[in-house]
Tab-separated table of C-alpha atoms in Angstrom:
chain	number	residue	atom	x	y	z
K	1	UNK	CA	-23.876	4.016	-8.308
K	2	UNK	CA	-24.025	0.886	-5.886
K	3	UNK	CA	-22.163	1.318	-2.604
K	4	UNK	CA	-22.562	-2.314	-1.372
K	5	UNK	CA	-19.417	-4.284	-1.567
K	6	UNK	CA	-18.238	-7.883	-1.428
K	7	UNK	CA	-16.834	-8.036	2.139
K	8	UNK	CA	-16.065	-11.600	2.474
K	9	UNK	CA	-12.256	-11.881	2.754
K	10	UNK	CA	-10.647	-13.783	0.227
K	11	UNK	CA	-8.955	-15.851	2.707
K	12	UNK	CA	-11.282	-18.379	4.364
K	13	UNK	CA	-9.190	-18.319	7.593
K	14	UNK	CA	-9.231	-14.396	7.726
K	15	UNK	CA	-9.093	-13.200	11.410
K	16	UNK	CA	-12.094	-11.395	12.917
K	17	UNK	CA	-10.155	-8.239	12.900
K	18	UNK	CA	-9.729	-8.515	9.006
K	19	UNK	CA	-13.262	-9.070	8.655
K	20	UNK	CA	-14.093	-6.029	11.072
K	21	UNK	CA	-11.832	-3.692	8.782
K	22	UNK	CA	-13.190	-4.929	5.514
K	23	UNK	CA	-16.655	-4.385	6.937
K	24	UNK	CA	-15.882	-0.912	7.922
K	25	UNK	CA	-14.193	-0.100	4.671
K	26	UNK	CA	-17.382	-1.288	2.846
K	27	UNK	CA	-19.652	0.687	5.207
K	28	UNK	CA	-18.073	4.016	4.804
K	29	UNK	CA	-17.297	3.674	1.072
K	30	UNK	CA	-19.248	6.594	-0.663
K	31	UNK	CA	-20.022	7.931	2.746
K	32	UNK	CA	-16.537	9.323	3.747
K	33	UNK	CA	-12.903	8.619	2.920
K	34	UNK	CA	-10.108	7.519	5.079
K	35	UNK	CA	-7.247	9.893	5.016
K	36	UNK	CA	-4.010	8.293	4.619
K	37	UNK	CA	-0.189	9.020	4.591
K	38	UNK	CA	2.835	7.262	3.588
K	39	UNK	CA	5.955	7.599	5.754
K	40	UNK	CA	9.317	6.499	4.231
K	41	UNK	CA	11.604	7.270	7.112
K	42	UNK	CA	11.762	6.625	10.830
K	43	UNK	CA	11.481	10.294	11.453
K	44	UNK	CA	8.080	10.425	9.995
K	45	UNK	CA	8.157	14.326	9.128
K	46	UNK	CA	4.974	13.947	7.141
K	47	UNK	CA	2.881	13.166	10.464
K	48	UNK	CA	4.424	15.969	12.202
K	49	UNK	CA	3.820	18.393	9.303
K	50	UNK	CA	0.047	17.404	9.117
K	51	UNK	CA	-0.511	17.394	12.814
K	52	UNK	CA	1.245	20.656	13.247
K	53	UNK	CA	-0.741	22.175	10.619
K	54	UNK	CA	-4.181	20.540	11.121
K	55	UNK	CA	-4.272	19.437	14.788
K	56	UNK	CA	-5.269	15.984	13.236
K	57	UNK	CA	-3.559	12.770	12.091
K	58	UNK	CA	-4.548	10.471	9.218
K	59	UNK	CA	-6.392	7.470	10.209
K	60	UNK	CA	-4.231	5.293	8.022
K	61	UNK	CA	-0.357	5.215	8.045
K	62	UNK	CA	1.625	3.759	5.482
K	63	UNK	CA	5.252	2.133	6.153
K	64	UNK	CA	8.007	1.302	3.910
K	65	UNK	CA	9.772	-2.086	4.050
K	66	UNK	CA	12.462	-1.528	1.634
K	67	UNK	CA	15.220	-1.675	4.193
K	68	UNK	CA	14.027	-5.153	5.268
K	69	UNK	CA	14.793	-6.631	1.945
K	70	UNK	CA	17.149	-9.661	2.500
K	71	UNK	CA	19.477	-8.953	-0.407
K	72	UNK	CA	20.423	-5.394	-0.558
K	73	UNK	CA	23.895	-4.892	-2.560
K	74	UNK	CA	25.493	-2.502	-0.141
K	75	UNK	CA	28.826	-2.859	-1.859
K	76	UNK	CA	27.323	-1.632	-5.155
K	77	UNK	CA	24.952	1.006	-4.088
K	78	UNK	CA	25.136	4.802	-4.507
K	79	UNK	CA	25.039	7.336	-1.648
K	80	UNK	CA	21.107	8.145	-2.310
K	81	UNK	CA	20.374	4.367	-1.982
K	82	UNK	CA	22.316	3.964	1.227
K	83	UNK	CA	20.696	7.160	2.715
K	84	UNK	CA	17.329	5.848	1.903
K	85	UNK	CA	17.954	2.435	3.300
K	86	UNK	CA	19.345	3.970	6.512
K	87	UNK	CA	16.704	6.427	7.027
K	88	UNK	CA	14.193	3.522	6.776
K	89	UNK	CA	15.898	1.159	9.119
K	90	UNK	CA	13.673	0.474	12.125
K	91	UNK	CA	10.419	1.923	10.807
K	92	UNK	CA	8.681	-1.285	12.020
K	93	UNK	CA	8.943	0.210	15.503
K	94	UNK	CA	6.881	3.090	14.270
K	95	UNK	CA	4.407	0.563	12.724
K	96	UNK	CA	4.144	-1.184	16.128
K	97	UNK	CA	3.403	1.954	17.840
K	98	UNK	CA	0.795	3.117	15.268
K	99	UNK	CA	-0.925	-0.028	15.820
K	100	UNK	CA	-0.769	-0.720	19.425
K	101	UNK	CA	-0.904	2.865	20.740
K	102	UNK	CA	-2.637	5.012	18.183
K	103	UNK	CA	-4.966	2.185	16.986
K	104	UNK	CA	-4.907	3.418	13.372
K	105	UNK	CA	-5.035	1.511	10.035
K	106	UNK	CA	-1.590	0.042	8.899
K	107	UNK	CA	-0.615	-0.470	5.375
K	108	UNK	CA	2.879	-1.664	4.163
K	109	UNK	CA	4.630	-0.813	0.872
K	110	UNK	CA	7.694	-3.033	0.006
K	111	UNK	CA	10.150	-1.607	-2.525
K	112	UNK	CA	11.596	-4.994	-2.582
K	113	UNK	CA	15.302	-5.187	-3.844
K	114	UNK	CA	15.398	-8.190	-5.966
K	115	UNK	CA	16.330	-11.607	-4.602
K	116	UNK	CA	19.618	-11.588	-6.606
K	117	UNK	CA	21.324	-9.670	-9.313
K	118	UNK	CA	20.777	-6.184	-8.135
K	119	UNK	CA	22.839	-3.120	-7.808
K	120	UNK	CA	21.973	0.401	-6.154
K	121	UNK	CA	18.336	0.684	-5.784
K	122	UNK	CA	17.456	-2.973	-6.925
K	123	UNK	CA	13.791	-2.701	-6.831
K	124	UNK	CA	14.040	-0.876	-10.187
K	125	UNK	CA	14.131	-3.118	-13.197
K	126	UNK	CA	16.861	-1.260	-14.675
K	127	UNK	CA	19.282	-2.024	-11.768
K	128	UNK	CA	18.782	-5.856	-11.747
K	129	UNK	CA	19.251	-8.862	-13.859
K	130	UNK	CA	16.712	-10.846	-11.913
K	131	UNK	CA	13.900	-12.100	-14.246
K	132	UNK	CA	10.490	-12.248	-12.850
K	133	UNK	CA	9.267	-14.518	-15.764
K	134	UNK	CA	11.806	-17.129	-14.380
K	135	UNK	CA	10.788	-16.697	-10.818
K	136	UNK	CA	7.271	-18.012	-11.452
K	137	UNK	CA	8.641	-21.323	-12.754
K	138	UNK	CA	9.203	-23.703	-9.906
K	139	UNK	CA	12.561	-25.188	-9.819
K	140	UNK	CA	14.390	-22.311	-11.176
K	141	UNK	CA	17.064	-20.507	-9.186
K	142	UNK	CA	14.947	-17.348	-9.355
K	143	UNK	CA	12.026	-19.267	-7.794
K	144	UNK	CA	13.959	-20.402	-5.077
K	145	UNK	CA	15.233	-17.018	-4.335
K	146	UNK	CA	11.904	-15.521	-4.542
K	147	UNK	CA	10.560	-18.100	-1.959
K	148	UNK	CA	13.588	-17.472	0.332
K	149	UNK	CA	12.735	-13.815	0.330
K	150	UNK	CA	9.229	-14.156	0.769
K	151	UNK	CA	9.821	-16.282	3.805
K	152	UNK	CA	11.998	-13.680	5.285
K	153	UNK	CA	9.317	-11.086	5.007
K	154	UNK	CA	6.819	-13.569	6.311
K	155	UNK	CA	8.862	-13.719	9.638
K	156	UNK	CA	8.569	-10.013	9.853
K	157	UNK	CA	4.955	-10.006	9.287
K	158	UNK	CA	4.208	-12.938	11.644
K	159	UNK	CA	4.467	-10.786	15.003
K	160	UNK	CA	1.547	-8.483	13.628
K	161	UNK	CA	-0.423	-11.579	13.100
K	162	UNK	CA	0.342	-13.120	16.521
K	163	UNK	CA	-0.969	-9.845	18.057
K	164	UNK	CA	-4.139	-9.733	15.902
K	165	UNK	CA	-3.124	-6.509	13.991
K	166	UNK	CA	-4.776	-6.326	10.620
K	167	UNK	CA	-2.528	-5.129	7.690
K	168	UNK	CA	-3.501	-3.691	4.614
K	169	UNK	CA	-0.995	-5.594	2.359
K	170	UNK	CA	-0.119	-4.261	-1.086
K	171	UNK	CA	2.398	-6.340	-2.548
K	172	UNK	CA	3.938	-6.004	-6.005
K	173	UNK	CA	2.598	-2.535	-6.406
K	174	UNK	CA	2.249	-0.708	-9.574
K	175	UNK	CA	2.293	-3.927	-11.483
K	176	UNK	CA	1.180	-2.237	-14.582
K	177	UNK	CA	4.179	-0.667	-15.102
K	178	UNK	CA	7.835	-1.851	-16.207
K	179	UNK	CA	9.910	0.254	-13.781
K	180	UNK	CA	9.899	-2.481	-11.125
K	181	UNK	CA	11.525	-5.784	-11.559
K	182	UNK	CA	8.093	-7.454	-10.677
K	183	UNK	CA	6.291	-5.615	-13.533
K	184	UNK	CA	8.922	-5.614	-16.065
K	185	UNK	CA	8.238	-8.905	-17.645
K	186	UNK	CA	4.592	-7.936	-18.094
K	187	UNK	CA	1.154	-8.283	-16.282
K	188	UNK	CA	1.009	-12.095	-16.648
K	189	UNK	CA	4.205	-12.718	-14.672
K	190	UNK	CA	3.251	-9.978	-11.915
K	191	UNK	CA	-0.116	-11.755	-11.545
K	192	UNK	CA	1.652	-15.090	-11.034
K	193	UNK	CA	4.084	-13.664	-8.491
K	194	UNK	CA	1.224	-12.337	-6.508
K	195	UNK	CA	-0.594	-15.551	-6.697
K	196	UNK	CA	2.516	-17.510	-5.301
K	197	UNK	CA	2.881	-15.098	-2.474
K	198	UNK	CA	-0.891	-15.311	-1.614
K	199	UNK	CA	-0.709	-19.044	-1.549
K	200	UNK	CA	2.559	-19.019	0.462
K	201	UNK	CA	1.382	-16.459	2.982
K	202	UNK	CA	-2.080	-17.886	3.353
K	203	UNK	CA	-1.646	-21.737	3.169
K	204	UNK	CA	1.952	-22.187	4.369
K	205	UNK	CA	2.670	-19.084	6.780
K	206	UNK	CA	-1.011	-18.967	7.910
K	207	UNK	CA	-0.797	-14.915	7.845
K	208	UNK	CA	-4.417	-14.588	8.474
K	209	UNK	CA	-4.241	-10.920	9.481
K	210	UNK	CA	-3.379	-9.795	6.003
K	211	UNK	CA	-6.045	-7.795	3.948
K	212	UNK	CA	-4.949	-8.373	0.310
K	213	UNK	CA	-4.708	-5.184	-1.729
K	214	UNK	CA	-4.323	-5.587	-5.541
K	215	UNK	CA	-2.710	-2.483	-7.095
K	216	UNK	CA	-3.091	-2.199	-10.830
K	217	UNK	CA	-5.781	-0.727	-13.186
K	218	UNK	CA	-5.229	-3.201	-15.935
K	219	UNK	CA	-7.979	-5.685	-16.804
K	220	UNK	CA	-5.016	-7.928	-18.215
K	221	UNK	CA	-3.257	-9.532	-15.444
K	222	UNK	CA	-5.912	-9.069	-12.734
K	223	UNK	CA	-4.968	-11.548	-10.031
K	224	UNK	CA	-8.657	-12.841	-9.298
K	225	UNK	CA	-11.370	-12.081	-6.738
K	226	UNK	CA	-10.282	-15.206	-4.858
K	227	UNK	CA	-6.975	-13.496	-3.699
K	228	UNK	CA	-7.925	-9.910	-3.646
K	229	UNK	CA	-9.923	-8.084	-0.862
K	230	UNK	CA	-9.375	-4.602	-2.229
K	231	UNK	CA	-8.593	-3.385	-5.753
K	232	UNK	CA	-6.523	-0.117	-5.976
K	233	UNK	CA	-4.296	2.063	-8.101
K	234	UNK	CA	-1.650	4.765	-7.663
K	235	UNK	CA	-2.307	8.196	-9.283
K	236	UNK	CA	-0.129	11.256	-9.578
K	237	UNK	CA	-2.432	13.997	-11.100
K	238	UNK	CA	-1.249	17.471	-12.208
K	239	UNK	CA	-0.366	19.421	-9.108
K	240	UNK	CA	-3.162	21.211	-7.163
K	241	UNK	CA	-5.737	19.932	-9.543
K	242	UNK	CA	-7.867	18.238	-6.889
K	243	UNK	CA	-11.048	16.175	-7.876
K	244	UNK	CA	-13.173	13.167	-7.136
K	245	UNK	CA	-11.200	11.042	-9.686
K	246	UNK	CA	-14.469	9.595	-11.096
K	247	UNK	CA	-12.854	8.896	-14.311
K	248	UNK	CA	-10.059	6.864	-12.898
K	249	UNK	CA	-12.604	4.985	-10.457
K	250	UNK	CA	-14.718	3.942	-13.474
K	251	UNK	CA	-11.563	2.658	-15.159
K	252	UNK	CA	-10.454	0.545	-12.101
K	253	UNK	CA	-13.570	-1.008	-11.435
K	254	UNK	CA	-13.638	-2.534	-14.897
K	255	UNK	CA	-10.970	-5.019	-13.969
K	256	UNK	CA	-13.517	-7.185	-12.130
K	257	UNK	CA	-17.355	-7.451	-12.420
K	258	UNK	CA	-17.385	-8.273	-8.740
K	259	UNK	CA	-18.083	-5.358	-6.189
K	260	UNK	CA	-14.929	-4.733	-4.329
K	261	UNK	CA	-13.687	-2.141	-1.939
K	262	UNK	CA	-11.782	0.349	-3.971
K	263	UNK	CA	-8.682	2.485	-2.997
K	264	UNK	CA	-6.038	4.902	-3.856
K	265	UNK	CA	-3.049	3.044	-3.067
K	266	UNK	CA	-0.832	5.930	-3.614
K	267	UNK	CA	-1.675	9.547	-4.716
K	268	UNK	CA	0.501	12.683	-5.219
K	269	UNK	CA	-2.033	15.055	-4.109
K	270	UNK	CA	-5.089	14.766	-1.835
K	271	UNK	CA	-8.271	14.205	-3.727
K	272	UNK	CA	-11.039	16.887	-3.367
K	273	UNK	CA	-12.779	15.939	-0.204
K	274	UNK	CA	-15.517	18.499	-1.068
K	275	UNK	CA	-16.273	16.994	-4.544
K	276	UNK	CA	-16.380	13.457	-3.245
K	277	UNK	CA	-18.754	14.552	-0.377
K	278	UNK	CA	-21.098	15.574	-3.443
K	279	UNK	CA	-20.478	12.821	-5.905
K	280	UNK	CA	-19.915	9.977	-3.431
K	281	UNK	CA	-17.352	8.213	-5.622
K	282	UNK	CA	-16.611	5.241	-3.227
K	283	UNK	CA	-12.845	5.510	-2.753
K	284	UNK	CA	-12.309	3.840	0.634
K	285	UNK	CA	-9.149	5.401	1.439
K	286	UNK	CA	-6.278	7.581	-0.138
K	287	UNK	CA	-2.601	7.455	0.857
K	288	UNK	CA	-0.575	10.651	0.091
K	289	UNK	CA	2.934	9.721	-0.822
K	290	UNK	CA	5.952	10.706	1.442
K	291	UNK	CA	8.344	13.625	1.353
K	292	UNK	CA	7.617	16.585	-0.757
K	293	UNK	CA	4.201	15.356	-1.783
K	294	UNK	CA	3.110	15.857	1.755
K	295	UNK	CA	5.408	18.335	3.637
K	296	UNK	CA	5.840	21.214	0.849
K	297	UNK	CA	3.103	23.020	-0.865
K	298	UNK	CA	4.396	21.757	-4.290
K	299	UNK	CA	1.430	19.475	-4.656
K	300	UNK	CA	-1.132	20.188	-1.989
K	301	UNK	CA	-1.270	23.858	-0.366
K	302	UNK	CA	-1.321	24.091	3.287
K	303	UNK	CA	-4.902	25.550	3.097
K	304	UNK	CA	-6.050	22.626	0.880
K	305	UNK	CA	-4.643	20.238	3.308
K	306	UNK	CA	-6.339	21.812	6.308
K	307	UNK	CA	-9.591	22.056	4.865
K	308	UNK	CA	-9.377	18.507	3.797
K	309	UNK	CA	-8.625	17.082	7.158
K	310	UNK	CA	-11.453	19.127	8.718
K	311	UNK	CA	-14.105	18.433	6.128
K	312	UNK	CA	-16.819	16.180	7.748
K	313	UNK	CA	-16.447	13.727	4.816
K	314	UNK	CA	-12.790	13.111	5.829
K	315	UNK	CA	-12.253	10.298	8.198
K	316	UNK	CA	-9.129	11.185	10.321
K	317	UNK	CA	-7.745	9.065	13.117
K	318	UNK	CA	-9.913	10.739	15.896
K	319	UNK	CA	-12.963	9.655	13.784
K	320	UNK	CA	-11.863	6.073	13.307
K	321	UNK	CA	-13.684	3.475	15.512
K	322	UNK	CA	-11.725	0.797	17.418
K	323	UNK	CA	-11.450	-2.119	14.792
K	324	UNK	CA	-8.895	-4.235	16.558
């Protein structure tokens, strides 16, 4: 199995920091795996749990941008939705701290409340009338609303660009599924949404600090090597069945003949670090999902988590070189 990867950024104007991170991801693939953890709330109980148990922190931290969606329908939202939004507010303060003070890797997930037509948790297709297939057509009201939301998020991302902080940017995640509005109209529409955002953010907003992460294992609808730096997929295996996920890796790399950095965008349990150290399946990083996936033993036991973070093959925050 080849470990060499195409590390030329898809954005020809990508920052030196982006180039450094991509090169590092390429260099460590098959030689180690970056530990990652998603945090949904500003309390970041996941990081506290990991540090208290292991004495270490993940090298990569994921931050949720759902509360920064410009068009949340507060008037028609249930209690669970309102709590989720409230607990997520100001999470960017944590992202700034992680980047500037911890010097860890940053990745953003955006559960995007649809540009209009939504109720409650409006990122779910069942909770919105917004039509992604119309949003990719220039001149429609859906397209105009899409661009407006994109521009609002670009304004949030721009300060990170100004400070030369590289961001692993994973928009329209899980596009293979129909549960989110951006995937509900099929992979071709999701592909076009991503391509529109890439063009808008790269050629209009000049967000040259973004590392573009595609997040779907489907050959159909792959966005193209010219707009993807990393290919990834989300997995929620059976509880406590840790493995190297070779089968899932082999499926994912079929979406392009080009060698790309490959990652586990989200996962319910930590992969088997021990197996990976033996088989060298070149996942560059994994990011365990937030809440009970991390802070209980329902998916990964305390012993399993401790052993993973103390394995020589695991790249924790203390092992991460200064990349920006």
